[in-house]
Short mmCIF file of C-alpha atoms and ligand atoms in Angstrom, two decimals:
data_model
loop_
_atom_site.label_atom_id
_atom_site.label_comp_id
_atom_site.label_asym_id
_atom_site.label_seq_id
_atom_site.Cartn_x
_atom_site.Cartn_y
_atom_site.Cartn_z
CA MET A 25 70.34 137.07 -79.60
CA SER A 26 69.46 139.71 -77.01
CA GLN A 27 71.34 143.00 -76.85
CA PHE A 28 72.60 141.80 -73.47
CA THR A 29 74.39 138.89 -75.07
CA ALA A 30 75.46 140.97 -78.05
CA PHE A 31 76.82 143.94 -76.13
CA VAL A 32 77.33 143.06 -72.48
CA GLN A 33 78.00 139.46 -71.34
CA PRO A 34 78.18 137.26 -74.43
CA GLU A 35 79.36 134.16 -72.59
CA MET A 36 76.91 134.42 -69.70
CA GLY A 37 74.16 135.15 -72.21
CA ARG A 38 74.82 131.84 -73.94
CA ILE A 39 74.83 129.97 -70.60
CA PHE A 40 71.57 131.64 -69.56
CA ALA A 41 69.98 130.56 -72.85
CA ALA A 42 71.23 126.97 -72.49
CA LEU A 43 69.79 126.72 -68.98
CA GLY A 44 66.56 128.58 -69.63
CA LEU A 45 67.68 131.44 -67.41
CA ASP A 46 67.56 133.95 -70.26
CA VAL A 47 64.81 136.06 -68.77
CA ALA A 48 64.58 139.86 -68.61
CA TYR A 49 62.69 141.07 -65.53
CA VAL A 50 60.60 144.20 -65.93
CA ARG A 51 59.15 144.79 -62.47
CA ALA A 52 59.70 143.70 -58.86
CA GLU A 53 57.99 143.95 -55.49
CA GLY A 54 58.80 142.22 -52.20
CA ASN A 55 59.92 138.67 -52.97
CA THR A 56 58.49 138.74 -56.50
CA LEU A 57 60.08 139.55 -59.84
CA TYR A 58 58.03 139.84 -63.04
CA HIS A 59 58.98 139.10 -66.64
CA ARG A 60 56.74 139.11 -69.72
CA ASP A 61 55.81 136.12 -71.89
CA GLU A 62 55.48 136.28 -75.69
CA GLN A 63 52.01 137.77 -75.30
CA GLY A 64 53.33 140.51 -73.02
CA THR A 65 51.62 139.08 -69.95
CA GLU A 66 53.50 139.59 -66.69
CA ILE A 67 54.77 136.30 -65.24
CA PRO A 68 55.54 136.40 -61.48
CA VAL A 69 58.67 134.64 -60.16
CA LEU A 70 59.33 133.93 -56.48
CA ASP A 71 62.77 135.43 -55.95
CA LEU A 72 64.71 133.47 -53.31
CA MET A 73 68.05 134.62 -54.68
CA GLY A 74 67.30 138.05 -53.28
CA GLY A 75 69.79 140.09 -55.25
CA TYR A 76 72.63 137.86 -54.08
CA GLY A 77 71.74 138.81 -50.53
CA SER A 78 71.14 142.53 -51.15
CA LEU A 79 67.37 142.55 -50.49
CA ILE A 80 66.75 141.96 -46.80
CA PHE A 81 63.69 144.23 -47.19
CA GLY A 82 62.75 142.86 -50.61
CA HIS A 83 62.42 144.56 -53.98
CA ASN A 84 61.18 148.18 -54.00
CA HIS A 85 60.11 148.27 -50.36
CA PRO A 86 57.40 150.98 -50.21
CA GLU A 87 59.03 152.86 -47.33
CA ILE A 88 62.43 152.89 -49.02
CA VAL A 89 60.97 153.88 -52.40
CA ALA A 90 59.00 156.69 -50.73
CA HIS A 91 62.19 157.85 -49.02
CA ALA A 92 64.08 157.83 -52.33
CA ARG A 93 61.24 159.76 -53.97
CA SER A 94 61.30 162.37 -51.22
CA LEU A 95 65.01 162.92 -51.83
CA LEU A 96 64.49 163.27 -55.59
CA ASP A 97 61.41 165.50 -55.19
CA ALA A 98 63.45 167.77 -52.93
CA ASN A 99 66.23 168.04 -55.50
CA ARG A 100 68.71 167.10 -52.82
CA ALA A 101 72.38 167.79 -53.63
CA VAL A 102 73.53 164.31 -54.59
CA HIS A 103 77.04 164.93 -55.95
CA ALA A 104 78.55 167.60 -53.74
CA GLN A 105 82.05 166.21 -53.44
CA PHE A 106 84.65 168.15 -51.44
CA SER A 107 82.13 169.38 -48.92
CA LEU A 108 80.70 168.37 -45.56
CA ARG A 109 78.48 165.43 -46.54
CA GLY A 110 75.65 165.62 -44.03
CA GLU A 111 73.94 162.34 -44.88
CA ALA A 112 77.22 160.42 -44.96
CA GLY A 113 78.06 161.81 -41.53
CA ARG A 114 74.72 160.79 -40.09
CA LEU A 115 75.05 157.33 -41.66
CA GLY A 116 78.58 156.93 -40.27
CA ALA A 117 77.38 157.86 -36.80
CA ALA A 118 74.46 155.42 -37.04
CA LEU A 119 76.68 152.56 -38.22
CA SER A 120 79.20 153.17 -35.45
CA GLU A 121 76.43 153.23 -32.87
CA VAL A 122 74.92 149.95 -34.05
CA VAL A 123 78.30 148.19 -34.18
CA ARG A 124 79.18 149.41 -30.69
CA ARG A 125 75.77 148.33 -29.37
CA GLU A 126 76.12 144.86 -30.83
CA THR A 127 79.79 144.26 -30.00
CA SER A 128 80.02 146.23 -26.70
CA VAL A 129 83.19 147.81 -28.09
CA LYS A 130 83.69 151.13 -26.30
CA GLU A 131 85.41 153.14 -29.02
CA PRO A 132 83.60 154.43 -32.10
CA TYR A 133 84.18 153.12 -35.61
CA LEU A 134 85.03 155.49 -38.43
CA ALA A 135 83.40 154.91 -41.83
CA THR A 136 84.88 155.04 -45.32
CA PHE A 137 82.17 154.72 -47.97
CA GLY A 138 82.32 153.09 -51.40
CA ASN A 139 80.01 151.79 -54.10
CA SER A 140 80.39 148.01 -53.90
CA GLY A 141 81.35 145.27 -51.49
CA ALA A 142 84.70 144.70 -53.15
CA GLU A 143 85.46 148.40 -52.84
CA ALA A 144 84.88 148.23 -49.09
CA VAL A 145 87.27 145.28 -48.91
CA GLU A 146 89.85 147.18 -50.97
CA ALA A 147 89.54 150.16 -48.59
CA ALA A 148 90.02 147.92 -45.55
CA VAL A 149 93.05 146.23 -47.15
CA LYS A 150 94.58 149.58 -48.10
CA HIS A 151 94.03 151.08 -44.66
CA ALA A 152 95.42 148.02 -42.89
CA GLU A 153 98.52 148.18 -45.12
CA LEU A 154 98.89 151.91 -44.40
CA VAL A 155 98.84 151.09 -40.67
CA ARG A 156 101.44 148.37 -41.20
CA VAL A 157 103.72 150.59 -43.25
CA ARG A 158 103.55 153.32 -40.62
CA LYS A 159 104.45 150.73 -37.94
CA VAL A 160 107.42 149.52 -40.01
CA MET A 161 108.68 153.08 -40.53
CA ALA A 162 108.44 153.88 -36.81
CA LEU A 163 110.22 150.63 -35.90
CA ALA A 164 112.95 151.22 -38.48
CA ASP A 165 113.53 154.77 -37.17
CA GLU A 166 113.72 153.52 -33.60
CA ILE A 167 116.22 150.80 -34.50
CA ALA A 168 118.32 153.20 -36.55
CA ALA A 169 118.57 155.51 -33.55
CA HIS A 170 119.63 152.62 -31.31
CA THR A 171 122.25 151.52 -33.84
CA GLU A 172 123.75 155.01 -33.98
CA ALA A 173 123.76 155.25 -30.19
CA ALA A 174 125.56 151.92 -29.91
CA ARG A 175 128.14 152.90 -32.54
CA ASP A 176 128.81 156.19 -30.76
CA ALA A 177 129.02 154.55 -27.33
CA VAL A 178 131.63 152.07 -28.54
CA ARG A 179 133.58 154.85 -30.27
CA ARG A 180 133.62 156.88 -27.04
CA GLY A 181 134.72 153.77 -25.09
CA GLU A 182 131.50 153.82 -23.06
CA ALA A 183 130.45 150.39 -24.29
CA ARG A 184 131.95 147.33 -25.89
CA LEU A 185 130.68 144.40 -27.90
CA ASP A 186 129.23 141.51 -26.00
CA PRO A 187 131.85 138.83 -26.66
CA ASP A 188 129.36 136.01 -26.18
CA VAL A 189 128.43 135.19 -29.76
CA GLY A 190 125.85 132.76 -28.41
CA ARG A 191 123.84 135.77 -27.38
CA LEU A 192 123.59 137.02 -30.95
CA PRO A 193 120.26 136.29 -32.62
CA ALA A 194 120.41 133.03 -34.55
CA VAL A 195 120.21 134.84 -37.87
CA LEU A 196 123.63 136.42 -37.10
CA ALA A 197 125.31 133.70 -35.09
CA HIS A 198 125.83 131.54 -38.20
CA GLY A 199 126.65 134.41 -40.48
CA PRO A 200 130.15 135.85 -41.22
CA GLN A 201 132.09 136.46 -38.01
CA ALA A 202 131.38 140.13 -37.26
CA ASP A 203 134.61 142.21 -37.06
CA GLY A 204 134.06 145.02 -34.57
CA ILE A 205 131.05 147.19 -34.07
CA ASP A 206 131.01 148.44 -37.66
CA GLY A 207 131.09 144.93 -39.07
CA LEU A 208 128.40 143.77 -36.69
CA LEU A 209 126.11 146.76 -37.27
CA ALA A 210 126.61 146.47 -41.03
CA ALA A 211 125.38 142.86 -40.79
CA VAL A 212 122.44 144.01 -38.66
CA GLU A 213 121.53 146.76 -41.15
CA ALA A 214 121.78 144.36 -44.09
CA HIS A 215 119.50 141.91 -42.31
CA ASN A 216 116.98 144.62 -41.49
CA ALA A 217 116.93 146.00 -45.02
CA ALA A 218 116.06 142.54 -46.34
CA ALA A 219 113.40 142.00 -43.67
CA ILE A 220 111.75 145.39 -44.32
CA GLY A 221 111.56 144.43 -47.98
CA THR A 222 109.40 141.37 -47.10
CA ARG A 223 106.20 141.59 -49.15
CA PRO A 224 103.25 141.95 -46.78
CA LEU A 225 101.11 138.88 -46.22
CA PHE A 226 97.35 138.61 -45.89
CA LEU A 227 95.52 135.65 -44.43
CA ALA A 228 92.11 134.51 -45.61
CA LEU A 229 90.07 131.36 -45.14
CA GLU A 230 89.80 128.62 -47.72
CA ARG A 231 86.53 128.97 -49.66
CA SER A 232 86.63 132.72 -49.02
CA PHE A 233 85.04 135.31 -51.26
CA HIS A 234 85.98 138.96 -50.83
CA GLY A 235 85.36 140.40 -54.28
CA LYS A 236 86.76 140.36 -57.80
CA LEU A 237 88.66 143.65 -58.06
CA VAL A 238 92.44 143.51 -58.47
CA GLY A 239 93.14 143.68 -54.75
CA SER A 240 90.13 141.83 -53.38
CA VAL A 241 90.33 139.00 -55.91
CA GLN A 242 93.70 138.00 -54.37
CA LEU A 243 91.71 137.23 -51.21
CA THR A 244 89.06 135.20 -53.02
CA TYR A 245 89.81 131.49 -52.80
CA ASN A 246 88.30 130.35 -56.12
CA SER A 247 91.37 129.95 -58.31
CA GLY A 248 89.26 130.44 -61.43
CA PHE A 249 88.56 134.01 -60.32
CA ARG A 250 92.02 134.65 -58.84
CA ALA A 251 94.78 132.78 -60.72
CA PRO A 252 94.94 134.92 -63.92
CA PHE A 253 95.51 138.05 -61.82
CA GLN A 254 97.73 136.62 -59.08
CA ASN A 255 100.78 138.56 -60.21
CA LEU A 256 98.95 141.84 -59.79
CA GLY A 257 98.38 141.72 -56.09
CA ALA A 258 99.22 140.98 -52.51
CA ARG A 259 100.61 137.76 -51.10
CA VAL A 260 97.80 135.74 -49.53
CA ARG A 261 97.89 132.54 -47.51
CA PHE A 262 94.62 130.61 -47.28
CA VAL A 263 93.86 128.94 -43.96
CA PRO A 264 91.48 125.98 -43.55
CA MET A 265 88.49 127.20 -41.48
CA ASP A 266 88.28 124.02 -39.41
CA ARG A 267 92.01 123.82 -38.53
CA PRO A 268 92.51 126.66 -36.01
CA GLU A 269 95.44 124.68 -34.58
CA LEU A 270 97.36 125.55 -37.77
CA LEU A 271 97.38 129.20 -36.77
CA ASP A 272 100.28 128.76 -34.33
CA ARG A 273 102.32 127.12 -37.05
CA ILE A 274 101.48 129.96 -39.42
CA ALA A 275 102.57 132.47 -36.77
CA ASP A 276 105.94 130.71 -36.60
CA ASP A 277 106.25 130.17 -40.36
CA GLU A 278 105.54 133.76 -41.17
CA ARG A 279 107.49 135.37 -38.31
CA VAL A 280 110.01 137.97 -39.51
CA VAL A 281 112.39 139.71 -37.09
CA LEU A 282 114.28 142.94 -37.17
CA LEU A 283 117.54 143.19 -35.24
CA ASP A 284 117.78 145.94 -32.70
CA THR A 285 120.76 147.10 -30.69
CA GLU A 286 120.71 147.73 -26.98
CA ILE A 287 123.37 148.64 -24.45
CA ASP A 288 123.10 146.57 -21.30
CA GLN A 289 125.56 147.48 -18.50
CA GLY A 290 128.16 148.77 -20.97
CA ARG A 291 127.74 145.82 -23.35
CA VAL A 292 126.26 146.13 -26.83
CA ARG A 293 123.73 143.38 -27.41
CA ILE A 294 121.73 142.52 -30.48
CA VAL A 295 118.09 141.58 -29.81
CA GLU A 296 115.24 140.47 -32.04
CA ARG A 297 112.12 142.63 -32.63
CA ASP A 298 108.99 141.24 -34.27
CA PHE A 299 108.40 142.73 -37.70
CA PRO A 300 104.76 143.33 -38.75
CA ALA A 301 104.76 140.86 -41.65
CA ILE A 302 101.04 140.10 -41.73
CA THR A 303 98.86 143.05 -42.75
CA ALA A 304 95.47 141.55 -41.95
CA PHE A 305 93.37 138.42 -41.60
CA LEU A 306 90.06 138.51 -43.49
CA VAL A 307 87.08 136.35 -42.57
CA GLU A 308 83.42 136.08 -43.50
CA PRO A 309 81.33 135.09 -40.45
CA VAL A 310 79.24 133.04 -42.87
CA GLN A 311 80.97 132.24 -46.14
CA GLY A 312 78.45 132.80 -48.94
CA GLU A 313 79.81 132.45 -52.43
CA GLY A 314 82.11 129.69 -51.16
CA GLY A 315 79.19 127.41 -50.27
CA ILE A 316 77.45 128.79 -47.12
CA HIS A 317 79.77 127.83 -44.25
CA ALA A 318 79.35 129.50 -40.86
CA LEU A 319 82.32 130.21 -38.61
CA THR A 320 81.87 128.64 -35.16
CA THR A 321 82.40 130.56 -31.93
CA GLU A 322 85.55 128.50 -31.26
CA GLN A 323 86.98 129.15 -34.72
CA GLY A 324 86.22 132.85 -34.32
CA ARG A 325 87.91 132.93 -30.94
CA ALA A 326 91.04 131.16 -32.28
CA ILE A 327 91.27 133.69 -35.14
CA ARG A 328 90.83 136.66 -32.79
CA LEU A 329 93.50 135.34 -30.41
CA PHE A 330 95.87 134.72 -33.33
CA CYS A 331 95.42 138.31 -34.56
CA ASN A 332 96.04 139.66 -31.05
CA LYS A 333 99.12 137.45 -30.65
CA VAL A 334 100.82 138.41 -33.94
CA GLY A 335 99.51 141.99 -33.81
CA THR A 336 97.66 141.88 -37.08
CA ALA A 337 94.27 143.39 -37.98
CA LEU A 338 91.09 141.33 -38.20
CA ILE A 339 88.88 142.43 -41.10
CA ILE A 340 85.40 140.94 -40.78
CA ASP A 341 83.73 140.94 -44.16
CA GLU A 342 79.98 141.30 -43.50
CA VAL A 343 79.12 142.33 -47.05
CA GLN A 344 76.90 139.29 -47.41
CA SER A 345 76.26 138.15 -43.82
CA GLY A 346 75.62 141.57 -42.32
CA MET A 347 72.69 143.97 -42.42
CA GLY A 348 70.39 141.59 -40.56
CA ARG A 349 70.81 138.69 -42.99
CA CYS A 350 71.70 136.26 -40.19
CA GLY A 351 69.42 137.71 -37.49
CA ALA A 352 71.70 140.52 -36.23
CA PHE A 353 73.24 143.61 -37.72
CA LEU A 354 76.57 141.78 -37.73
CA ALA A 355 76.63 137.99 -38.10
CA SER A 356 79.98 138.06 -36.26
CA SER A 357 78.32 139.45 -33.14
CA LEU A 358 76.33 136.19 -32.90
CA ILE A 359 79.59 134.31 -32.24
CA GLY A 360 81.12 137.06 -30.08
CA LEU A 361 83.77 137.87 -32.69
CA ARG A 362 84.99 141.47 -32.70
CA GLY A 363 86.73 142.97 -35.69
CA ASP A 364 89.17 145.81 -36.11
CA TYR A 365 87.46 146.44 -39.44
CA TYR A 366 84.03 145.61 -40.81
CA THR A 367 82.89 145.77 -44.41
CA LEU A 368 79.20 146.20 -45.26
CA SER A 369 77.31 146.50 -48.54
CA LYS A 370 74.48 144.65 -50.38
CA SER A 371 71.34 145.30 -48.25
CA LEU A 372 72.89 148.55 -46.98
CA GLY A 373 71.59 150.08 -50.22
CA GLY A 374 68.01 148.99 -49.50
CA GLY A 375 67.66 147.38 -52.92
CA LEU A 376 67.86 150.81 -54.59
CA ALA A 377 71.28 152.40 -53.97
CA LYS A 378 74.79 151.11 -54.52
CA ILE A 379 76.76 151.74 -51.38
CA SER A 380 79.34 150.06 -49.18
CA ALA A 381 81.00 150.97 -45.92
CA MET A 382 84.34 150.09 -44.40
CA LEU A 383 84.38 150.65 -40.64
CA VAL A 384 87.62 150.82 -38.64
CA ARG A 385 88.16 151.24 -34.92
CA ARG A 386 88.95 154.93 -34.28
CA SER A 387 92.15 154.16 -32.38
CA LEU A 388 93.48 152.40 -35.50
CA TYR A 389 92.41 155.08 -37.95
CA GLU A 390 95.18 156.82 -39.92
CA GLY A 391 93.94 160.36 -40.55
CA GLU A 392 95.80 160.70 -43.83
CA PHE A 393 93.68 157.86 -45.24
CA ASP A 394 90.79 160.15 -46.12
CA LEU A 395 93.24 162.35 -48.02
CA ILE A 396 94.64 159.53 -50.13
CA HIS A 397 91.63 157.26 -50.61
CA SER A 398 88.40 158.39 -52.32
CA SER A 399 85.79 157.61 -54.95
CA THR A 400 83.75 160.01 -57.10
CA PHE A 401 80.39 158.50 -56.21
CA ALA A 402 81.04 157.57 -52.59
CA MET A 403 79.32 159.42 -49.73
CA ASP A 404 76.66 160.83 -52.03
CA ASP A 405 73.66 162.09 -50.07
CA PHE A 406 71.15 160.00 -52.04
CA SER A 407 72.76 156.62 -51.30
CA SER A 408 73.79 157.63 -47.78
CA SER A 409 70.31 158.75 -46.88
CA ILE A 410 68.74 155.58 -48.22
CA ALA A 411 71.27 153.48 -46.33
CA HIS A 412 70.55 155.43 -43.16
CA LYS A 413 66.85 154.67 -43.66
CA VAL A 414 67.70 150.96 -43.97
CA VAL A 415 69.69 151.03 -40.72
CA GLU A 416 66.77 152.76 -38.98
CA MET A 417 64.35 150.12 -40.31
CA LEU A 418 66.62 147.32 -39.07
CA GLU A 419 66.98 148.91 -35.63
CA ALA A 420 63.32 149.92 -35.26
CA ASP A 421 61.18 148.45 -32.45
CA ASP A 422 64.25 147.29 -30.60
CA GLY A 423 65.46 145.18 -33.53
CA GLN A 424 62.17 143.61 -34.55
CA ALA A 425 63.56 143.03 -38.07
CA TYR A 426 66.36 140.85 -36.67
CA ARG A 427 63.86 138.80 -34.70
CA GLN A 428 61.72 138.45 -37.83
CA VAL A 429 64.72 137.24 -39.84
CA THR A 430 65.52 134.74 -37.10
CA GLU A 431 61.95 133.46 -36.94
CA ARG A 432 61.54 133.26 -40.73
CA GLY A 433 64.94 131.62 -41.02
CA ALA A 434 64.04 128.99 -38.43
CA ARG A 435 60.79 128.28 -40.27
CA LEU A 436 62.56 127.94 -43.61
CA THR A 437 65.33 125.83 -42.10
CA GLY A 438 62.70 123.57 -40.54
CA MET A 439 61.09 122.96 -43.91
CA LEU A 440 64.43 122.29 -45.59
CA THR A 441 65.42 119.92 -42.80
CA ASP A 442 62.16 118.01 -43.28
CA LEU A 443 62.98 117.69 -46.97
CA ARG A 444 66.47 116.46 -46.19
CA ALA A 445 64.95 113.80 -43.90
CA ALA A 446 62.67 112.71 -46.74
CA TYR A 447 65.46 112.71 -49.31
CA PRO A 448 68.74 111.85 -47.52
CA ASP A 449 69.98 110.33 -50.79
CA ILE A 450 69.56 113.68 -52.55
CA ILE A 451 70.13 116.41 -49.95
CA GLU A 452 73.48 116.14 -48.20
CA ASP A 453 73.25 119.16 -45.89
CA VAL A 454 71.16 122.19 -44.97
CA ARG A 455 73.19 124.96 -43.34
CA GLY A 456 73.58 128.66 -42.79
CA LYS A 457 72.13 131.27 -40.43
CA GLY A 458 68.94 133.31 -40.39
CA LEU A 459 67.88 133.91 -43.98
CA PHE A 460 71.28 133.02 -45.37
CA LEU A 461 70.83 129.33 -46.13
CA GLY A 462 72.38 126.72 -48.36
CA VAL A 463 71.05 123.33 -49.48
CA GLN A 464 73.91 121.05 -50.44
CA LEU A 465 72.93 118.39 -52.94
CA ARG A 466 74.69 115.07 -53.04
CA ASP A 467 77.27 114.60 -55.72
CA GLN A 468 75.74 113.12 -58.84
CA ALA A 469 78.97 111.86 -60.33
CA GLN A 470 77.81 108.23 -59.95
CA ALA A 471 74.35 108.83 -61.42
CA ARG A 472 73.29 106.61 -64.34
CA SER A 473 71.97 109.66 -66.13
CA MET A 474 74.54 111.30 -68.34
CA VAL A 475 72.86 114.67 -67.79
CA LEU A 476 73.46 114.40 -64.05
CA ARG A 477 76.94 112.91 -64.36
CA GLY A 478 77.88 115.61 -66.83
CA SER A 479 76.60 118.44 -64.64
CA ALA A 480 78.41 116.94 -61.64
CA TYR A 481 81.62 116.74 -63.65
CA THR A 482 81.41 120.37 -64.75
CA GLY A 483 80.21 121.62 -61.34
CA SER A 484 77.08 122.98 -63.00
CA LEU A 485 74.45 120.86 -61.20
CA GLY A 486 73.18 123.88 -59.28
CA TYR A 487 72.83 125.91 -62.49
CA LEU A 488 70.97 123.08 -64.22
CA LEU A 489 68.54 122.86 -61.28
CA SER A 490 68.17 126.65 -61.11
CA GLY A 491 67.01 126.62 -64.72
CA TYR A 492 64.47 123.88 -63.94
CA LEU A 493 63.16 125.72 -60.86
CA LEU A 494 62.73 128.92 -62.82
CA ARG A 495 61.11 127.40 -65.91
CA GLN A 496 58.93 124.76 -64.26
CA GLU A 497 58.30 126.18 -60.79
CA GLY A 498 58.61 129.95 -61.29
CA ILE A 499 61.15 130.10 -58.45
CA ARG A 500 64.49 131.85 -58.69
CA ILE A 501 67.33 130.21 -56.79
CA ALA A 502 71.02 130.22 -57.66
CA PRO A 503 73.91 127.98 -56.70
CA THR A 504 76.86 129.44 -54.82
CA GLY A 505 79.42 130.44 -57.43
CA SER A 506 82.26 128.31 -56.08
CA ALA A 507 80.22 125.33 -54.90
CA GLY A 508 77.95 124.40 -57.79
CA ASN A 509 76.02 121.78 -55.80
CA VAL A 510 74.92 124.23 -53.10
CA LEU A 511 71.65 126.10 -53.69
CA ARG A 512 71.70 129.44 -51.87
CA ILE A 513 68.43 130.72 -50.44
CA GLN A 514 68.44 134.39 -49.42
CA PRO A 515 64.89 135.76 -49.37
CA SER A 516 63.73 138.97 -47.74
CA ALA A 517 62.58 139.15 -44.14
CA TYR A 518 59.00 139.16 -45.47
CA LEU A 519 59.10 135.54 -46.66
CA THR A 520 55.59 134.16 -46.09
CA ASP A 521 54.50 130.71 -44.95
CA GLU A 522 52.83 130.25 -48.36
CA GLU A 523 56.12 131.00 -50.11
CA ILE A 524 57.89 128.50 -47.85
CA GLU A 525 55.28 125.86 -48.67
CA ARG A 526 55.55 126.67 -52.37
CA LEU A 527 59.30 126.10 -52.14
CA ARG A 528 58.70 122.84 -50.28
CA GLY A 529 56.54 121.56 -53.11
CA ALA A 530 58.99 122.63 -55.78
CA LEU A 531 62.01 121.09 -54.04
CA ASP A 532 60.05 117.92 -53.30
CA ARG A 533 59.32 117.52 -57.02
CA LEU A 534 62.95 118.30 -57.83
CA CYS A 535 64.22 115.70 -55.34
CA ARG A 536 61.95 113.08 -56.94
CA ILE A 537 63.35 113.94 -60.37
CA LEU A 538 66.86 113.51 -59.03
CA ARG A 539 66.04 110.34 -57.10
CA TYR A 540 64.47 108.64 -60.12
CA GLU A 541 66.83 110.42 -62.54
CA ASP A 542 63.83 111.63 -64.45
CA THR A 543 66.13 114.17 -66.04
CA LEU A 544 64.06 114.94 -69.13
CA HIS A 545 62.37 117.60 -67.00
CA LEU A 546 65.72 119.21 -66.27
CA VAL A 547 66.81 119.69 -69.84
CA HIS A 548 65.79 123.01 -71.38
CA PRO A 549 63.97 122.34 -74.71
N1 F0G B 617 82.53 140.22 -49.80
C1 F0G B 617 81.61 139.23 -49.70
C2 F0G B 617 81.54 138.42 -48.43
C3 F0G B 617 80.71 138.96 -50.77
O1 F0G B 617 79.80 137.95 -50.66
C4 F0G B 617 80.80 139.73 -51.94
C5 F0G B 617 79.93 139.47 -53.11
C6 F0G B 617 81.78 140.75 -51.99
C7 F0G B 617 82.62 140.97 -50.92
C8 F0G B 617 81.92 141.62 -53.22
O2 F0G B 617 80.84 142.51 -53.26
O3 F0G B 617 80.00 142.06 -55.55
O4 F0G B 617 79.45 144.19 -54.34
O5 F0G B 617 81.76 143.77 -55.19
N2 F0G B 617 79.25 138.42 -53.19
C9 F0G B 617 78.48 138.02 -54.33
C10 F0G B 617 77.98 136.60 -54.14
C11 F0G B 617 79.23 138.11 -55.60
O6 F0G B 617 77.93 135.81 -55.06
O7 F0G B 617 77.61 136.32 -53.01
P1 F0G B 617 80.51 143.17 -54.67
#
């Protein structure tokens, strides 16, 4: 038993061993990882899993390694918390500039840095809730002032109650018959106190993945990840991606009103005011862990209009789909979807640093946020400088890297589509964007082979096939965590034609095994 299994992930260690994935990599370059066999010889593996999407420039890119070395050789101040962080500032400016260029949004975006994708999501959720709470407090103060003014006006005889009960908001009209201004305003204040106590709601899409920390896991659709911790976090409603028409119903379902008082020509009237009940709507432009599903332009537009209509924030989670992965800095810019917040991570660290960024429109930014939200390791000069280098590499030559991702992605998609045409009984769908692709395999629940039926039943088909591809083909591919029959392919922008052809051959052999249920090959000896 390896130390990994003994001291780190005992359960995963056992699964790796059962599937033949129990490999320890010792070196990596570009799209290749190396492990050693029993004789100590280095065995190359074509890595198409790409660090779960964190290696748009591959493993140990020479320019990024050289940049990291230069920082270390210069003994740069890495942990200089509570100071002006020069590299973080330059990175924040660069990120804002790229987002504005790609979205044509006029105002800048302010950056809050973290160490992981989930942390960026947590920061966006916290900031959006801070904005909501400030809105609620301002609204409550305004209404309280109106209530006092109405009470005083009636006391001084300058106003009187509107006798027409039909003009009371529905929530009062059927309640106890108000007796005088004090009775009425007491009912109004009781209603408002209850409404203000409404737990905030977040919206996310079905099949979403936004992280596994206490806050972000509430927004992750997979109940296996979320259910045990549901009592620890925010209220979330999951929306089907392909049912934008449901959004109007959700707006009505979730509408909460506060009751305000106004004096209209000497008559005290009670009017309804919308209460900010929904803190934010989170979307991934291309859902990754949930099975590689891209948002369409129409779906994006419906979500944006919904957020504008109900006055809630749109958080676009680009942790996986951003940083050039889909052929642009932001995958959302390809469908014309603009966010109030963006989250970035994975390839932002260039395959060497751990860094994430939460970007928020400056006009939304609550200044106190940087006083109440922080992380020891965030904004360090080492990670920030590497991330800045990555942004420069993506933006170089007028975005040549994005064009390369698009061209390589089209080439890879073409090969996968050919395979699907040759094996329609095995490959159900090929989808995704740029170099963020998924191959959905047909359900094997009706297979004669018990191995295939069993893996279909347990949702582990993708893991079984990943073990085969690694052991027999020297290719590393993983299934999407929440859709076990979808193989995710996320290579670097340097994917070569030879590597594409090598994958073609491997998948062709795999499809034959599945077609003829020649499953002996799949089982790890
Ligand atoms: N948001 C998205 C869209 C992600 O795909 C991920 C991670 C996260 C947030 C969390 O980032 O792991 O750095 O905390 N996705 C990985 C995956 C787990 O399987 O694609 P993290």
